[in-house]
Coordinates of C-alpha atoms in Angstrom, one line a residue:
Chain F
X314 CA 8.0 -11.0 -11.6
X315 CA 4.0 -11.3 -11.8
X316 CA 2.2 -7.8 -9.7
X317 CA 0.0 -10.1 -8.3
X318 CA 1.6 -12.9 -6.1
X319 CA 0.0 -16.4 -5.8
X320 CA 1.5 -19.5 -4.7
X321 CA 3.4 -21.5 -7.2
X322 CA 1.5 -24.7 -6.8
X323 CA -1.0 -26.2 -4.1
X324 CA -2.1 -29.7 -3.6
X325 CA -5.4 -31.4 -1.7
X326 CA -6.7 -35.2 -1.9
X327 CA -9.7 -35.7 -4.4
X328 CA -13.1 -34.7 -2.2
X329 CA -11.0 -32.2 0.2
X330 CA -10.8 -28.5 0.0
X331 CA -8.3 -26.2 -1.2
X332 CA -7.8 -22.4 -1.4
X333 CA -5.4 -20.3 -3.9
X334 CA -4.6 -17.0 -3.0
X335 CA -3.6 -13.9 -4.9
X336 CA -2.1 -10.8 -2.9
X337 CA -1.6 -7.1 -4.4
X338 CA -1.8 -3.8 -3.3
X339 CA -4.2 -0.8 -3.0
X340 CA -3.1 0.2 -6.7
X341 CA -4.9 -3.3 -7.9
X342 CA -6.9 -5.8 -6.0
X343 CA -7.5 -2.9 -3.2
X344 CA -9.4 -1.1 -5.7
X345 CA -10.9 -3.0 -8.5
X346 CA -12.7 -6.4 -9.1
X347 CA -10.5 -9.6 -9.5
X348 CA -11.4 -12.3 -11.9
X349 CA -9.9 -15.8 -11.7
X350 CA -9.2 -18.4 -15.1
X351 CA -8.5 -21.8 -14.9
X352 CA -6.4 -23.4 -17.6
X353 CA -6.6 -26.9 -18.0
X354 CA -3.2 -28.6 -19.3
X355 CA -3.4 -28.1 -23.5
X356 CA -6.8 -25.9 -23.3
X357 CA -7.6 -22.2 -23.3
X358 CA -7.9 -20.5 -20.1
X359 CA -11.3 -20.4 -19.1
X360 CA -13.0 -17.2 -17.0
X361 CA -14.3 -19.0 -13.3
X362 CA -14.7 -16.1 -11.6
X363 CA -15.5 -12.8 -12.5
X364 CA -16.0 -9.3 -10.1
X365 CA -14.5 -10.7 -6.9
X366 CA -17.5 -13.7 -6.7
X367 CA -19.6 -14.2 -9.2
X368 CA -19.4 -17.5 -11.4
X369 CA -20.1 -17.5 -15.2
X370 CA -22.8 -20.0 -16.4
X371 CA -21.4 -23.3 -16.7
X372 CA -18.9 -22.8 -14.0
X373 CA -19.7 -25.4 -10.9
X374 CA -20.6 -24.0 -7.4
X375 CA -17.4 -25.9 -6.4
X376 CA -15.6 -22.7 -7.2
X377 CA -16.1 -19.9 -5.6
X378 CA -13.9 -16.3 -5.0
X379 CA -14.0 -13.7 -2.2
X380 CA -11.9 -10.7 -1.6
X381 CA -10.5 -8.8 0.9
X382 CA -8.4 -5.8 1.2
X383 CA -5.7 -6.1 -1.0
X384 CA -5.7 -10.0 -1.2
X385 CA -8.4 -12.2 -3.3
X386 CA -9.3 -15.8 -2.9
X387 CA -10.4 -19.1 -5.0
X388 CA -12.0 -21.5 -3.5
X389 CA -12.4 -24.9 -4.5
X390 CA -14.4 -27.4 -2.5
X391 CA -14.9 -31.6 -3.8
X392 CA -11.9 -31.4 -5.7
X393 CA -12.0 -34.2 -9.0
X394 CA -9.0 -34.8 -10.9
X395 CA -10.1 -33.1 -13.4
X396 CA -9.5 -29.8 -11.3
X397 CA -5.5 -30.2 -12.1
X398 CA -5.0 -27.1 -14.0
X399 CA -2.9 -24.0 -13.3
X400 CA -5.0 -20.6 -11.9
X401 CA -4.5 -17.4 -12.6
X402 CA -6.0 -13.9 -10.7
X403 CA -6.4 -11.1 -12.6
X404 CA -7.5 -7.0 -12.0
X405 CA -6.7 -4.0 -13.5
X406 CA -3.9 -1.7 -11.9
X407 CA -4.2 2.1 -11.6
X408 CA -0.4 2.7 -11.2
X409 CA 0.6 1.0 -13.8
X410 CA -2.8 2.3 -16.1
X411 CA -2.5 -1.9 -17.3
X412 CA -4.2 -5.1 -16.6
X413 CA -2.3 -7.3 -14.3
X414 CA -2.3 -11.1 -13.8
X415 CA -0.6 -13.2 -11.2
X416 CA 2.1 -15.7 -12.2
X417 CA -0.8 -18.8 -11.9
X418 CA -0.7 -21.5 -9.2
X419 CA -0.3 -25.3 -10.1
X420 CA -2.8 -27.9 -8.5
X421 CA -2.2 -30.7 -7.9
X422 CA -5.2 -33.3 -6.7
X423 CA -3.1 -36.3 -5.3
Chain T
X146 CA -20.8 -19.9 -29.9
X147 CA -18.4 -17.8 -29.8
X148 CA -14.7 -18.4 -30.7
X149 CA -11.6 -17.2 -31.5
X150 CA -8.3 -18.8 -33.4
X151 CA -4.9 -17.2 -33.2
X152 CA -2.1 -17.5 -36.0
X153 CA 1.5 -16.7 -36.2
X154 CA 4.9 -17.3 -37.6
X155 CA 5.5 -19.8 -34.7
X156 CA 9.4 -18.1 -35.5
X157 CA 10.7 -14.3 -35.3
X158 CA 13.5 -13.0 -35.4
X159 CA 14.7 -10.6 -32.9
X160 CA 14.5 -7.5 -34.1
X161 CA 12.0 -7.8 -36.5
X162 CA 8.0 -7.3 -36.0
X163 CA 6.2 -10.1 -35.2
X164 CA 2.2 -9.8 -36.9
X165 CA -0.5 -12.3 -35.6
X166 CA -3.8 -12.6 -36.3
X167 CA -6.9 -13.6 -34.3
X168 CA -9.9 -14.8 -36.3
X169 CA -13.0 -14.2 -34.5
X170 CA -16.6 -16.6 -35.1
X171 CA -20.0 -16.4 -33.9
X172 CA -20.2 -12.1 -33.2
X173 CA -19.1 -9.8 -35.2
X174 CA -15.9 -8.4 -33.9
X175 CA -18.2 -5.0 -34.0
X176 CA -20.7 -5.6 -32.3
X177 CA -21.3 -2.5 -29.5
X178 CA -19.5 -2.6 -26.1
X179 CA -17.2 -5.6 -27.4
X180 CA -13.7 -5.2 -26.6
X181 CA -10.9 -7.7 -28.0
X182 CA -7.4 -8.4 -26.0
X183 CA -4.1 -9.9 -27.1
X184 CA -2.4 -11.4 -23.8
X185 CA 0.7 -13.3 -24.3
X186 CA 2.5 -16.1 -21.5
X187 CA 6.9 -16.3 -21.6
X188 CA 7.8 -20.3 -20.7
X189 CA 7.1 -20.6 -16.8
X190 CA 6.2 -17.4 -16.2
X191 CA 2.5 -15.7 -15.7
X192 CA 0.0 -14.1 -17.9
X193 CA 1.1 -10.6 -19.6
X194 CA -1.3 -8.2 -21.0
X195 CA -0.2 -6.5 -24.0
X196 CA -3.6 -4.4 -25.4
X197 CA -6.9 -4.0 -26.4
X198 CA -8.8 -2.9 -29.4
X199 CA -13.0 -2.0 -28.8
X200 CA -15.5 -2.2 -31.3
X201 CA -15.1 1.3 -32.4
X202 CA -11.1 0.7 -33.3
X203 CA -9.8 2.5 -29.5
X204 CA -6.9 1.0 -28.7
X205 CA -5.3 0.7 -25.1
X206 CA -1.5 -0.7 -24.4
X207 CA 0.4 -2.1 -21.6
X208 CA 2.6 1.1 -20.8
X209 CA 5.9 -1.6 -19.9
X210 CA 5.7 -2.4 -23.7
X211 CA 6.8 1.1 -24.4
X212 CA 5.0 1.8 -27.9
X213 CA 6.1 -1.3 -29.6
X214 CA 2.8 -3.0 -29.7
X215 CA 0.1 -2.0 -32.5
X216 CA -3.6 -3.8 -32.5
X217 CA -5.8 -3.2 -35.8
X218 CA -8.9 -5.2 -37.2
X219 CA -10.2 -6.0 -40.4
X220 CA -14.1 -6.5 -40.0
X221 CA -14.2 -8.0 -43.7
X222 CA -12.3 -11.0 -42.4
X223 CA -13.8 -10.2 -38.7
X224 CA -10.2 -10.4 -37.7
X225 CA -8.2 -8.6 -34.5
X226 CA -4.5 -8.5 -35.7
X227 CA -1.4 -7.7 -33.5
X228 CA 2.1 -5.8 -34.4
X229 CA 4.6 -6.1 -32.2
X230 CA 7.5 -4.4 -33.1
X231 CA 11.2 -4.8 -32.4
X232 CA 10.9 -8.2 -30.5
X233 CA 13.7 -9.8 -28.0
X234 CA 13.8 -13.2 -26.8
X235 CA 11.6 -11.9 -24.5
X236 CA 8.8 -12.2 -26.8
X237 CA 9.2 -15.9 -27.0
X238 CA 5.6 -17.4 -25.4
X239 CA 2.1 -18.5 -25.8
X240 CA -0.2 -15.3 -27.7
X241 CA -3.7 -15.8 -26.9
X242 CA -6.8 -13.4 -28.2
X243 CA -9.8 -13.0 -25.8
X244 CA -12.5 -10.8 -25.6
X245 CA -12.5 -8.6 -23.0
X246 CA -15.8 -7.3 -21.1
X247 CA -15.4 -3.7 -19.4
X248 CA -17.8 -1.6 -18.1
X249 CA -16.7 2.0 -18.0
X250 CA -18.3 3.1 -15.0
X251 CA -18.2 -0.1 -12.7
X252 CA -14.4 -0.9 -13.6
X253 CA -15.7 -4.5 -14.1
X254 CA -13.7 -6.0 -16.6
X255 CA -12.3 -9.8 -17.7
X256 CA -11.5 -11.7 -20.3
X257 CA -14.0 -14.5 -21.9
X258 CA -13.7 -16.4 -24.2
X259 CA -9.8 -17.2 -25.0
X260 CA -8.5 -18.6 -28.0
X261 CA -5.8 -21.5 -27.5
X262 CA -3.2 -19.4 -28.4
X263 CA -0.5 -19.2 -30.8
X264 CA 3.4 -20.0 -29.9
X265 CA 5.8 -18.1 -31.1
X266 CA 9.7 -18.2 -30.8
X267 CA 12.0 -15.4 -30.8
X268 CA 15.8 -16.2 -31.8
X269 CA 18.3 -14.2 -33.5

């Protein structure tokens, strides 16, 4: 059982929007940045989003991350195939003095 | 560029400690404010942390792993290695290396690059 919790999969037509969320508590996301990594099927994850909202160079104004409270959220916007990947949040949790991860969201571009 | 290449047994058996290495190229593995990261993935399950190792040998576990866990690094080889000792089935997964950026003060932190990890499997 993942601290953080994210949907198991989502699903959006090429072009269309969708949103992945990632929920925790005051101990994690209520307190400290989230980053977000995309890992494309047979690839090493890749950083998209790093201190809530802020995209690495490279990384397409497509994504994009927000947070509030105790809940985070990636947002993808013209989605391509070549989004299908599985997502993953990530934060650092002072209760459990460890860096936690959430147990990754599927998507699926139909 | 920077990248990094795990290696392993790809088998273990349970009880035994499992060693991997993680070769890094482009920095060295030394260089100031660097930290390196072993995270690990079971089958269908989400991403693990198990430690970290900065550039002046610190090391930092996951507390759930209870002590078994020992990073090291060997900057002749620029090398971040990972003992993990006493493994279950539990250990069976994907073990990726990444760096790990942190700033102290901020509380920023994440992980960039990853390797493509290393599979091992645990069985008695």
């Amino acid at each position: 059982q993942s601290v953080l919790t994210q949907p198991s999969s989502v699903s959006a037509a090429p072009g269309q929007e969708v949103t992945i969320s990632c929920s925790g508590s005051n101990s994690n996301i209520g307190g400290h940045y989230v980053s977000w990594y995309q890992r494309l099927p047979g690839t090493a994850p890749r950083l998209l989003i790093s201190e809530n909202d802020k995209r690495p160079s490279g990384i397409p104004d497509r994504f994009s991350g927000s947070k509030s409270g105790a809940s985070a959220t990636l947002t993808i916007t013209g989605l391509r195939t070549g989004d299908e990947a599985d997502y993953y949040c990530g934060t650092w949790d002072r209760s459990l003095n460890s860096w936690v991860f959430g147990g990754g969201t599927s998507l699926a571009v139909l | 560029q920077l990248q990094l290449h795990e290696a392993g047994p790809g088998l273990a058996k349970t009880s035994e400690t499992l060693s991997l290495t993680c070769n890094v190229f482009g920095i060295s593995i030394t260089s100031n404010n660097y930290y390196w990261s072993w995270i690990r993935q079971p089958p269908g399950k989400g991403l693990e942390w198990i430690g970290t190792i900065d550039y002046e040998g610190r090391t930092y576990y996951n507390p759930s792993l209870r002590g078994r866990p020992t990073l090291s690094f060997d900057t002749s080889k620029n090398q971040i290695s990972l003992e993990l000792a006493s493994v279950t089935a539990a250990g069976t997964g994907l073990y990726f290396c990444a760096r790990m950026f942190y700033d102290g003060i901020s509380g920023v932190g994440w992980f960039d690059p990853w390797g493509q990890g290393t599979l091992v499997t645990v069985s008695s």
